[in-house]
PDB file of C-alpha atoms and ligand atoms in Angstrom:
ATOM      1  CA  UNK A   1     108.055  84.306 107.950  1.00  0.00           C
ATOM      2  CA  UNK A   2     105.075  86.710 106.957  1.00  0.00           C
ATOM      3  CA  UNK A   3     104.463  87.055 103.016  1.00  0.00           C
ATOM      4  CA  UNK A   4     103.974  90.086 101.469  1.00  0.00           C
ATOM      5  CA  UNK A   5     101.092  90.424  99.182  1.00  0.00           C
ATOM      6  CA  UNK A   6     102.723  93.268  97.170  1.00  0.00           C
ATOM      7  CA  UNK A   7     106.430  93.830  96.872  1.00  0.00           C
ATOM      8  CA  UNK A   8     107.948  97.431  95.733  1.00  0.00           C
ATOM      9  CA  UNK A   9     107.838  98.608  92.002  1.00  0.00           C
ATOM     10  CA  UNK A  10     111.368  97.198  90.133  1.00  0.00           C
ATOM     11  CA  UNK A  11     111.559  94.579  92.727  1.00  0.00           C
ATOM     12  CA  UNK A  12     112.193  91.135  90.583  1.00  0.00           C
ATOM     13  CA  UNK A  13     109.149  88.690  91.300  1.00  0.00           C
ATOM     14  CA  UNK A  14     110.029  85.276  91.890  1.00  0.00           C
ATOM     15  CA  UNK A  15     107.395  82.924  91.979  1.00  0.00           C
ATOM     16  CA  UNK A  16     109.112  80.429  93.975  1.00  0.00           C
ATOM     17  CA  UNK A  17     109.448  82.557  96.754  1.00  0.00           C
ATOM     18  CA  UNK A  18     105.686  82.800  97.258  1.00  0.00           C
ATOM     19  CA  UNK A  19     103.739  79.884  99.100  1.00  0.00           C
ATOM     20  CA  UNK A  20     100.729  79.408  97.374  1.00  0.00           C
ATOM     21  CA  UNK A  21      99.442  77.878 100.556  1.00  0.00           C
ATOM     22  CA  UNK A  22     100.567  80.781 102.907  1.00  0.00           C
ATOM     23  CA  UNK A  23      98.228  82.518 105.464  1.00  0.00           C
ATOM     24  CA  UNK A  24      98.734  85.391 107.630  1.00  0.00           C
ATOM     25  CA  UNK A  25      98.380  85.555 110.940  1.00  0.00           C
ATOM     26  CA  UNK A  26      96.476  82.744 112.857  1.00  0.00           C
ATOM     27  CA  UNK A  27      92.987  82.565 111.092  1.00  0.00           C
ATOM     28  CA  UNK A  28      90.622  79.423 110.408  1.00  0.00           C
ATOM     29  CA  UNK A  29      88.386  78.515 107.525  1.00  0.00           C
ATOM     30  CA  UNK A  30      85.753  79.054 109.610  1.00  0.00           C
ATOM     31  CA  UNK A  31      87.017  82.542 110.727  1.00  0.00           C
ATOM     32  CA  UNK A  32      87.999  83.263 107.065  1.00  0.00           C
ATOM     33  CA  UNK A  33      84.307  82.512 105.825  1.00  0.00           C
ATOM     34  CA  UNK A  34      82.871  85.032 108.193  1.00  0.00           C
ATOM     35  CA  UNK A  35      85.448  87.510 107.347  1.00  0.00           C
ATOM     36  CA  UNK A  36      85.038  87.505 103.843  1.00  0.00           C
ATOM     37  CA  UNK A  37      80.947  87.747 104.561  1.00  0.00           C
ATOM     38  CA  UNK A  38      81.569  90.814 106.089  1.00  0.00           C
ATOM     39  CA  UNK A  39      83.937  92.003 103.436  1.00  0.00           C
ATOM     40  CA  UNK A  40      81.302  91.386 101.247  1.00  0.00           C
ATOM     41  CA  UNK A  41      78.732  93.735 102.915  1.00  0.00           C
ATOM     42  CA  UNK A  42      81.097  96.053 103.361  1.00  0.00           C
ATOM     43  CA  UNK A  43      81.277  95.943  99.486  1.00  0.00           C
ATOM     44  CA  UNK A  44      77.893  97.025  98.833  1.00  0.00           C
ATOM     45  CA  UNK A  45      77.488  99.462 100.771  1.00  0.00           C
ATOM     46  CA  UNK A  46      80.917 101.097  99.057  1.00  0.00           C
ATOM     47  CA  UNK A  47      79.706  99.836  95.887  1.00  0.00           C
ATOM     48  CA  UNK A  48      76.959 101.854  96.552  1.00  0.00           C
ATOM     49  CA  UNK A  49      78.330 104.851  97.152  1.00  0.00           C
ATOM     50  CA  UNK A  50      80.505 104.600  94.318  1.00  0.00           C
ATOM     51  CA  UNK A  51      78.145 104.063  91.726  1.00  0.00           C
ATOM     52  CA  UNK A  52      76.010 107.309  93.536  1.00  0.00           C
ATOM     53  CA  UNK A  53      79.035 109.309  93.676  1.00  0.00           C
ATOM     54  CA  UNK A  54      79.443 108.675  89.838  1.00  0.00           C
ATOM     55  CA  UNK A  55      83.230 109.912  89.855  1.00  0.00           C
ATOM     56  CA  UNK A  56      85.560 107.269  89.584  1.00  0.00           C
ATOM     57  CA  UNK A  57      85.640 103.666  89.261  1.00  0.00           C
ATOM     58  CA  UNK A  58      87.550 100.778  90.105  1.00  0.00           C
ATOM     59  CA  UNK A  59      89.018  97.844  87.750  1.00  0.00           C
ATOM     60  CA  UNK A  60      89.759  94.303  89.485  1.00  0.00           C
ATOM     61  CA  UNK A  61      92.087  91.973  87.024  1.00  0.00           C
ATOM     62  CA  UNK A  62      91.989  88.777  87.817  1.00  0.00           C
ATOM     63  CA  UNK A  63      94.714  86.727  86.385  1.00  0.00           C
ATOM     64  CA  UNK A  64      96.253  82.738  87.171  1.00  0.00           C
ATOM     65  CA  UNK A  65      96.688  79.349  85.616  1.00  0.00           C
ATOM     66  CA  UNK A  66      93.964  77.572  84.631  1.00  0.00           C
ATOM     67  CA  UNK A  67      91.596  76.016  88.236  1.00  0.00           C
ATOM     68  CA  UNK A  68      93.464  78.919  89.794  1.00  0.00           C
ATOM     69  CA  UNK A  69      89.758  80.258  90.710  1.00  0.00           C
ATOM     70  CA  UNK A  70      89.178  83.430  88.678  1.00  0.00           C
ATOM     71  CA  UNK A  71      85.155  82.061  88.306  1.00  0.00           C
ATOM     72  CA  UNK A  72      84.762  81.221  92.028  1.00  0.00           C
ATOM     73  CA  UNK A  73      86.430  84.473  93.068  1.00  0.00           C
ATOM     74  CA  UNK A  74      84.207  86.526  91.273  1.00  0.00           C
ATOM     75  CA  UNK A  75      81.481  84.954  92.925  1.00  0.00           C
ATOM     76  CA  UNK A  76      82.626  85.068  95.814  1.00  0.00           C
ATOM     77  CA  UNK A  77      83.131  89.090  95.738  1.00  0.00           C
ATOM     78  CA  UNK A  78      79.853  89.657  93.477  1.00  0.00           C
ATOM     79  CA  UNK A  79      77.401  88.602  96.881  1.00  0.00           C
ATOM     80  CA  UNK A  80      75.780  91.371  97.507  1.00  0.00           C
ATOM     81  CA  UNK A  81      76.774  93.911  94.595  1.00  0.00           C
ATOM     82  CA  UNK A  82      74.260  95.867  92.483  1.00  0.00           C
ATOM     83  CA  UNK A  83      74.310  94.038  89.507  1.00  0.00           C
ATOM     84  CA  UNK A  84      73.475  97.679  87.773  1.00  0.00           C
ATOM     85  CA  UNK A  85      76.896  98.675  89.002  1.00  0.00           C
ATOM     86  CA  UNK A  86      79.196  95.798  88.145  1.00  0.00           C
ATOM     87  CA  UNK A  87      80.527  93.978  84.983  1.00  0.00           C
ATOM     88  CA  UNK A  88      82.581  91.549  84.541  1.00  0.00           C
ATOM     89  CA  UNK A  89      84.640  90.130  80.985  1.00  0.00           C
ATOM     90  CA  UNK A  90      85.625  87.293  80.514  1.00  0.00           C
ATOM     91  CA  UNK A  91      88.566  87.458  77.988  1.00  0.00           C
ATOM     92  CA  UNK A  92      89.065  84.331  75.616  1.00  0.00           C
ATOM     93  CA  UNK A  93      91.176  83.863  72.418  1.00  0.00           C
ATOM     94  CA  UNK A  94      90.417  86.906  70.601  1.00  0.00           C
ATOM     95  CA  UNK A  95      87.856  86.654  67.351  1.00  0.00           C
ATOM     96  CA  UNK A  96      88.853  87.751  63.915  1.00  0.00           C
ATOM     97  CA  UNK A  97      87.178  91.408  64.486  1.00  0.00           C
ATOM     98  CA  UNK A  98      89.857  91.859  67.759  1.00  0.00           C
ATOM     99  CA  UNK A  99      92.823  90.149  65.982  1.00  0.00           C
ATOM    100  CA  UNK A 100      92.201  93.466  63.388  1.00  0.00           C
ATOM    101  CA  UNK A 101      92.659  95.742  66.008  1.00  0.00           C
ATOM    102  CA  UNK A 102      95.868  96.532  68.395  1.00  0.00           C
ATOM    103  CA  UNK A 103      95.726  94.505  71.462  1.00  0.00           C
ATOM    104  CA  UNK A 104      94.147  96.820  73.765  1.00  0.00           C
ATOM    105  CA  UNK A 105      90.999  97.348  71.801  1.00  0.00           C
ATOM    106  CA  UNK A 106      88.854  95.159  73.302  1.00  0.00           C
ATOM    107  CA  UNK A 107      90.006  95.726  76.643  1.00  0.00           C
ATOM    108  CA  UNK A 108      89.786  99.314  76.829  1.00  0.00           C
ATOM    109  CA  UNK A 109      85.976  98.960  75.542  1.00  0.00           C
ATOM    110  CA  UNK A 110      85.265  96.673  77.993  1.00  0.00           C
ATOM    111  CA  UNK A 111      86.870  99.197  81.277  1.00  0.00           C
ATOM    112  CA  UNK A 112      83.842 100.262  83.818  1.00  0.00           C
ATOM    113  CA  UNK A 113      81.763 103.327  83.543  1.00  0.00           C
ATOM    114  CA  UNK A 114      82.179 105.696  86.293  1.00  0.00           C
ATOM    115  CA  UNK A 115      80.258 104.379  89.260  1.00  0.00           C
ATOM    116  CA  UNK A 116      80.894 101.224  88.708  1.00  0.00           C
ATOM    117  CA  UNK A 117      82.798  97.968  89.640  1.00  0.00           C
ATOM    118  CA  UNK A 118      84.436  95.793  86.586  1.00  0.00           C
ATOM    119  CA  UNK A 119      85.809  92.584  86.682  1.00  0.00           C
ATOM    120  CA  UNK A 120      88.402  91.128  84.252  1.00  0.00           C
ATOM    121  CA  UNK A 121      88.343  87.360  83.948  1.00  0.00           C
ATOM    122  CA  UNK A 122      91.824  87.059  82.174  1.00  0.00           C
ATOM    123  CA  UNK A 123      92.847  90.681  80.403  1.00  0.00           C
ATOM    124  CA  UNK A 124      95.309  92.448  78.753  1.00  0.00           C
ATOM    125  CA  UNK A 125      98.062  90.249  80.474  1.00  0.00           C
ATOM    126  CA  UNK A 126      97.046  87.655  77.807  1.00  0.00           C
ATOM    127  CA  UNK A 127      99.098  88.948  75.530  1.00  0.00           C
ATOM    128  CA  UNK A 128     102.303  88.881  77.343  1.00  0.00           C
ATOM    129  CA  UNK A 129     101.397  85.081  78.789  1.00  0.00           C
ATOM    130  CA  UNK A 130      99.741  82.469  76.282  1.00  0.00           C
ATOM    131  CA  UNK A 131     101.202  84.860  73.480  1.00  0.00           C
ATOM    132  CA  UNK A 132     104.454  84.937  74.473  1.00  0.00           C
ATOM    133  CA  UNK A 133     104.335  81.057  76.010  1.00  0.00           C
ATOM    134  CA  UNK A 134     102.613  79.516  72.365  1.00  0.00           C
ATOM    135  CA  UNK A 135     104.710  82.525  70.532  1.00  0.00           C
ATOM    136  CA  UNK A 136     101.067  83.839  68.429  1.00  0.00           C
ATOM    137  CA  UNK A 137     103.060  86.820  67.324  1.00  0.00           C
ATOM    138  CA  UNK A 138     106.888  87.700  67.416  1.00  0.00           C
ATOM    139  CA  UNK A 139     109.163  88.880  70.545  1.00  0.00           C
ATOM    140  CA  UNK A 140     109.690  92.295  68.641  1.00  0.00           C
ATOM    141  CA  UNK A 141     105.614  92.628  69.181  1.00  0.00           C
ATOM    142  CA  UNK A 142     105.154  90.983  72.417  1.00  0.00           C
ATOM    143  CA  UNK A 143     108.254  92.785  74.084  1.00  0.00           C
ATOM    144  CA  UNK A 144     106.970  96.045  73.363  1.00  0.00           C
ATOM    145  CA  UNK A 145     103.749  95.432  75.129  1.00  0.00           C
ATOM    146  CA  UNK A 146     104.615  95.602  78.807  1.00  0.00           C
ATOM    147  CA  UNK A 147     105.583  99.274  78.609  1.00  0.00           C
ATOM    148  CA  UNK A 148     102.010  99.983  76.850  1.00  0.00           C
ATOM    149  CA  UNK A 149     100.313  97.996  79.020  1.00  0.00           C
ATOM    150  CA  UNK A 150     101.954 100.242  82.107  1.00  0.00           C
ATOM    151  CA  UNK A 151     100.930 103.473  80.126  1.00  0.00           C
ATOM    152  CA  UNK A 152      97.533 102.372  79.295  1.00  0.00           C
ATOM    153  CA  UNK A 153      96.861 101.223  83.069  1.00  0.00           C
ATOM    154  CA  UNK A 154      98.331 104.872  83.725  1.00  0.00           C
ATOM    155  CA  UNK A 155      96.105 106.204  81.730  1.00  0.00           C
ATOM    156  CA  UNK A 156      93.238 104.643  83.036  1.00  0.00           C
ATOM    157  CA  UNK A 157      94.325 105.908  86.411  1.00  0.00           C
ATOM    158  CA  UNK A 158      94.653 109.430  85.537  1.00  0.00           C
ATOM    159  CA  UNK A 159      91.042 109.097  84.349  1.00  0.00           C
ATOM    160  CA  UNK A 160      89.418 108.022  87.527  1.00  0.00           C
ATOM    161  CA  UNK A 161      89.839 104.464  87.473  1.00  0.00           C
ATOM    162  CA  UNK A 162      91.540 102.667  90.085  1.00  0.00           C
ATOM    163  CA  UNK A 163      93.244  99.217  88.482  1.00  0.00           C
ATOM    164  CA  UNK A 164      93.507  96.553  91.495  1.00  0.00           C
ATOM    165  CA  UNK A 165      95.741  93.589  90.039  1.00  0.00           C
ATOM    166  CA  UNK A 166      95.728  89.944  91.615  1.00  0.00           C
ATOM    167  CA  UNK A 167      97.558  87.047  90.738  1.00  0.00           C
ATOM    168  CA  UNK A 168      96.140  83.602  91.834  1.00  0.00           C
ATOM    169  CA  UNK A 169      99.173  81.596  92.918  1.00  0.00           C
ATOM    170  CA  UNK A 170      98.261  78.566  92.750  1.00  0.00           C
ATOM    171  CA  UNK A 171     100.458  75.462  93.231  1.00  0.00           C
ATOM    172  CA  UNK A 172     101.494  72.921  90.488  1.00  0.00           C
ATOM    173  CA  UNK A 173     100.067  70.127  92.810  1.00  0.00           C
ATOM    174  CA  UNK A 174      97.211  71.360  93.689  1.00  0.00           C
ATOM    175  CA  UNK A 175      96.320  72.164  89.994  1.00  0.00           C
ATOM    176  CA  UNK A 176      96.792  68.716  89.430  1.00  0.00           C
ATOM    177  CA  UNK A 177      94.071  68.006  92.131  1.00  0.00           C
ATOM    178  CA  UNK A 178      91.928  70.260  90.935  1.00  0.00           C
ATOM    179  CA  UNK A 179      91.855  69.230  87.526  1.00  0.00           C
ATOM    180  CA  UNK A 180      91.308  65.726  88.281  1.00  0.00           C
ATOM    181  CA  UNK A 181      88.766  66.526  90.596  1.00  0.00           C
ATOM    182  CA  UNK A 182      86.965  68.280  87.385  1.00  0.00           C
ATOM    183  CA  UNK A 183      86.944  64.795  85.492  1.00  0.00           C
ATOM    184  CA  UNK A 184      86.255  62.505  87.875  1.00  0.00           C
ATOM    185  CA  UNK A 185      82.799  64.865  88.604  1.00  0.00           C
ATOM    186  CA  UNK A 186      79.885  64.679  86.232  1.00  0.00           C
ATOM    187  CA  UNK A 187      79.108  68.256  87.049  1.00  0.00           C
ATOM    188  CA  UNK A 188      82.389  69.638  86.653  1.00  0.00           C
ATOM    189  CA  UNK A 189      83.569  68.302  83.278  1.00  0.00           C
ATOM    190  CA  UNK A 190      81.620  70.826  81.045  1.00  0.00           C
ATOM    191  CA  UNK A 191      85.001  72.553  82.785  1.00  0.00           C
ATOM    192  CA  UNK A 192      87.643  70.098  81.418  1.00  0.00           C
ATOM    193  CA  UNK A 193      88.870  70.599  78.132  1.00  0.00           C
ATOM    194  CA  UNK A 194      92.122  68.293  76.988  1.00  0.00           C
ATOM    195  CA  UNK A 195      94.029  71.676  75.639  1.00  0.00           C
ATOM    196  CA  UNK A 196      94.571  72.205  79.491  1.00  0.00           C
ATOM    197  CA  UNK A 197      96.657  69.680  79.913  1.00  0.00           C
ATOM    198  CA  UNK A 198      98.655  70.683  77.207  1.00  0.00           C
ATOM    199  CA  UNK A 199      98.731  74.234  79.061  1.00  0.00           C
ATOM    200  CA  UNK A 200      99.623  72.050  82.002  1.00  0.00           C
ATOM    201  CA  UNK A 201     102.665  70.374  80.229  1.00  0.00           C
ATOM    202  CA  UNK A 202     104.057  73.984  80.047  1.00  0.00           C
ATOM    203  CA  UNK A 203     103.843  75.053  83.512  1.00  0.00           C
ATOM    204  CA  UNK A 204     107.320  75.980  83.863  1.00  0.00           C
ATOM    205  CA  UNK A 205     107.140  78.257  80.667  1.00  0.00           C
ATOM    206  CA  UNK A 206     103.831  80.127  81.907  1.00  0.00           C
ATOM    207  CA  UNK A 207     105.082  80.778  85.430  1.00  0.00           C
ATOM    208  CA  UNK A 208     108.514  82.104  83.936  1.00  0.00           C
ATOM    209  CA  UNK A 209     106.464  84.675  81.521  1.00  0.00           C
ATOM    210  CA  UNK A 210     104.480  85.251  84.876  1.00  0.00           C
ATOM    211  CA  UNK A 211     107.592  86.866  86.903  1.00  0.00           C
ATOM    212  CA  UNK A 212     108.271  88.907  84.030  1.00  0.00           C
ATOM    213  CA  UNK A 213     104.773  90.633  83.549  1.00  0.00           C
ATOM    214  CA  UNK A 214     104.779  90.500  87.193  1.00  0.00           C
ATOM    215  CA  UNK A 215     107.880  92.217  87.328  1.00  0.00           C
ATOM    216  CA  UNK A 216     107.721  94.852  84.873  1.00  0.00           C
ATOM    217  CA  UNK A 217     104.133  95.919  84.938  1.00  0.00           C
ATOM    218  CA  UNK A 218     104.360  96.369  88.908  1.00  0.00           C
ATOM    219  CA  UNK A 219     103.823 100.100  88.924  1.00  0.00           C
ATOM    220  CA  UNK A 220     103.388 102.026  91.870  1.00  0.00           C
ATOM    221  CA  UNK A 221     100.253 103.536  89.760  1.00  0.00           C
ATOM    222  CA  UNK A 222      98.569  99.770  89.199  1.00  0.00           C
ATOM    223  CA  UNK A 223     100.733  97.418  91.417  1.00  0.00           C
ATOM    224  CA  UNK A 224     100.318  93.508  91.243  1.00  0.00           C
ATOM    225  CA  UNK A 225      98.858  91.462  94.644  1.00  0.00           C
ATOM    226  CA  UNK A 226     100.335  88.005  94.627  1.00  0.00           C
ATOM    227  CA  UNK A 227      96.836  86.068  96.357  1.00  0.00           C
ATOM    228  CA  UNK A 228      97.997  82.616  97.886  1.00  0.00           C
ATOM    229  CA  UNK A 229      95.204  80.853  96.213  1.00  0.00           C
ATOM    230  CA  UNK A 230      95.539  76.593  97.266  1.00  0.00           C
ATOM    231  CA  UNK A 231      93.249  77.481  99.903  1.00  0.00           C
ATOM    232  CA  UNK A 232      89.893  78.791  98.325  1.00  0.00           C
ATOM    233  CA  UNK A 233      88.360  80.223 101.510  1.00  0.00           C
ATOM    234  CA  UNK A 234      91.792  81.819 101.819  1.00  0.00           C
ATOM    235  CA  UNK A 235      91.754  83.562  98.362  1.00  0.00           C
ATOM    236  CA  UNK A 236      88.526  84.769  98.425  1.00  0.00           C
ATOM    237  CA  UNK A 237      89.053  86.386 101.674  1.00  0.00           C
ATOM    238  CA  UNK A 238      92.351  88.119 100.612  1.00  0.00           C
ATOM    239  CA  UNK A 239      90.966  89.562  97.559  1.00  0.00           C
ATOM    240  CA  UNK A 240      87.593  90.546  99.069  1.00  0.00           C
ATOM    241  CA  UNK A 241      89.690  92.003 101.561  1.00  0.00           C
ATOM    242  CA  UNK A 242      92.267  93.919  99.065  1.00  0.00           C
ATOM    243  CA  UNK A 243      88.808  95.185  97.034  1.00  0.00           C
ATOM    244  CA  UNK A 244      87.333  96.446 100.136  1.00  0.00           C
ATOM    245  CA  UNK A 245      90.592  98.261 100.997  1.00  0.00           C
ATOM    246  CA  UNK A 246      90.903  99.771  98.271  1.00  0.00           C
ATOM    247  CA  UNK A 247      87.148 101.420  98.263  1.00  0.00           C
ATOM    248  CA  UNK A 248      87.434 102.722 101.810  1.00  0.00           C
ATOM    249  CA  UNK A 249      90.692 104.447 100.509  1.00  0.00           C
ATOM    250  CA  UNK A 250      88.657 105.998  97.844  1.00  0.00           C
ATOM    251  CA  UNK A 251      86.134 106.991  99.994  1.00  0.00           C
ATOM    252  CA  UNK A 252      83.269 107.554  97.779  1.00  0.00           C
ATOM    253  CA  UNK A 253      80.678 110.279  98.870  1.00  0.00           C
ATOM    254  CA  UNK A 254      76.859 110.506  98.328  1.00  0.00           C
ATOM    255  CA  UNK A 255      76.078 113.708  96.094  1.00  0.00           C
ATOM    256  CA  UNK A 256      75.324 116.880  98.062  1.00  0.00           C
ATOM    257  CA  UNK A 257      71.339 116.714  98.024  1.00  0.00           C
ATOM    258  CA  UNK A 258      69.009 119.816  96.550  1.00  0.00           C
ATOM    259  CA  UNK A 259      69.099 122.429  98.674  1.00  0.00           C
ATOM    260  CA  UNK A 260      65.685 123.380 100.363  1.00  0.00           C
ATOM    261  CA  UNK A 261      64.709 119.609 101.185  1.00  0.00           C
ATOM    262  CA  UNK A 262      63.944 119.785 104.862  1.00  0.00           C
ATOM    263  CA  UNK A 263      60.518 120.347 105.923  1.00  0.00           C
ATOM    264  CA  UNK A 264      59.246 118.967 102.626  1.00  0.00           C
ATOM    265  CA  UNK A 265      56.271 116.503 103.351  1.00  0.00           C
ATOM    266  CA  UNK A 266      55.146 113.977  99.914  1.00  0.00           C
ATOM    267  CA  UNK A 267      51.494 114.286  99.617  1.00  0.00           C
TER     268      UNK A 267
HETATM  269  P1  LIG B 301      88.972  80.064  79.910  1.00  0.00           P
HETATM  270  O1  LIG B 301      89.443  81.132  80.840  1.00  0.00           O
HETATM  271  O2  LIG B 301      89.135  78.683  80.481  1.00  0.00           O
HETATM  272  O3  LIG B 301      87.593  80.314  79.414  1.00  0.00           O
HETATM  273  O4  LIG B 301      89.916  80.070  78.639  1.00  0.00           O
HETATM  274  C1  LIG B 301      90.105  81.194  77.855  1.00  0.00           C
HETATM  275  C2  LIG B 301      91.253  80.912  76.932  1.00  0.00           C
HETATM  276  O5  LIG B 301      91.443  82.024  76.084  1.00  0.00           O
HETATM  277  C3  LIG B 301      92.548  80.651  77.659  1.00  0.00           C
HETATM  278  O6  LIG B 301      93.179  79.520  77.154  1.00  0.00           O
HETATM  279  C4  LIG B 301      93.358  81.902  77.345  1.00  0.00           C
HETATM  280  O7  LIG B 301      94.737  81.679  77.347  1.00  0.00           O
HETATM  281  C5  LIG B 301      92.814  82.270  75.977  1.00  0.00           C
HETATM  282  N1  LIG B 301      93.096  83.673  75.668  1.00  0.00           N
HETATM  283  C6  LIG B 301      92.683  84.760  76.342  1.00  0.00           C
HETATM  284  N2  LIG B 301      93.193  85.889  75.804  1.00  0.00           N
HETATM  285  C7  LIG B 301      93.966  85.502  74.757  1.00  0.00           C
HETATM  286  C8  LIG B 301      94.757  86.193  73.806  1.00  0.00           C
HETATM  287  N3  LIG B 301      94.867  87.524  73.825  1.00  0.00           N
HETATM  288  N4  LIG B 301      95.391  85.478  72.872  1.00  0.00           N
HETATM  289  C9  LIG B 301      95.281  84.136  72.847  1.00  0.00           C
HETATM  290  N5  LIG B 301      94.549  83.410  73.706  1.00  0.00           N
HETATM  291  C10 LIG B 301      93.896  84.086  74.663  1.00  0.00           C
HETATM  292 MG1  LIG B 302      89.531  76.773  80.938  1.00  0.00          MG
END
């Protein structure tokens, strides 16, 4: 049965009805690999025009469970951008200065320029996941934050800003893999810390507070993509693919050049 990536706004998400390890149609690693390659020129030559357009901009949040692959994604789309018109965040526990503020303080500073491409690793959804999960401030705060997060993505719309949201769904199992597999390799446990086991131990809470942000900040304005995400090659290419999709939607146009150029020889 196919999956769909997004599902209508109101529709109750329920992650268990998603196959982390689903692909569409009848496509190979290999196949996938040169896909996403091509996705990724296609990029930046978009990215390019959008950053000489200097209009609008576009906002990829990338959430998921820890080894879900927010790093390796964001590699994976970054080949062949203009550094000069990308950022990404990374968003960790919040300091002492951001803790002072309301929530979306340091998120809204961090939202790209016009022209440009911006990455979240992790984002505002914090604050309705390992907040509500580890309960860092009460439901009577928390609760109230799904409805500002839906007019603050609104508002960033309205401004020029296009918000692309994707989930990593990723399975329990292969989480389990994937952690090990950061232990048992020299090079990969600067990655391990033991607090992410302890995340691990409430899986069932974080993918529960999951359908509900899910659910209720699916707007048709900034809608959510559910990314099957067990298969790496897979995820990159469905995300490269979504990003690209979205850019050729928008279109971005070169500046109408000076008039009077023709003829004119540089000497
Ligand atoms: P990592 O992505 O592995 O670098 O970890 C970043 C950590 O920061 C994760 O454990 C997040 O849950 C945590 N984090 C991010 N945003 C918040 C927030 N608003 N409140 C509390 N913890 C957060
Ligand atoms: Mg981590």
């Amino acid at each position: 049965m196919s999956q769909p990536l997004t599902v209508s706004a109101g529709t109750k998400i329920s992650l268990g009805d998603f196959d982390a390890r689903y692909i569409e149609g009848d496509i190979d690693k290999k196949e996938g690999r040169d896909q996403t390659e091509d996705n990724a020129e296609a990029l930046a030559d978009l990215g390019y025009r959008l950053y000489a357009e200097n209009k609008r901009s576009v906002l990829l949040v990338l959430q998921g469970m820890d080894t879900s692959g927010k790093d390796g994604t964001i590699r994976s789309i970054m080949k062949g951008l203009n550094p000069q018109s990308c950022s990404v965040t990374s968003f960790k526990k919040p300091t002492d200065e951001e803790i002072d503020h309301d929530f979306l303080w340091r998120i809204h500073k961090a939202v790209p320029n016009r022209g440009n491409i911006g990455i979240f690793n992790r984002s505002h959804y914090e604050d309705v996941l390992v907040v509500r999960v580890l309960k860092l401030v009460p439901e009577s705060t928390w609760s109230k934050r799904y409805d500002l997060i839906n007019s603050f993505e609104h508002l960033l719309t309205e401004a020029g800003t296009t918000v692309v949201k994707c989930f990593l769904h990723i399975s329990k199992e292969e989480q389990r893999e994937r952690l090990q597999a950061r232990l048992d390799n020299p090079d990969k446990r600067w990655k391990f810390s033991k607090g992410d086991l302890d995340v691990r131990e409430m899986w069932d809470d974080y993918q529960r507070a999951y359908e509900v942000a899910l659910t209720k900040c699916n707007t048709d304005h900034a809608p959510w993509h559910i990314v099957p995400s067990d298969r790496k090659w897979y995820r990159n290419l469905t995300v490269s693919k979504i990003l690209r999709d979205t850019l050729e939607k928008m279109n971005p146009q070169f500046p109408s050049e000076e008039d009077g150029l023709e003829g004119i020889t540089v000497v």
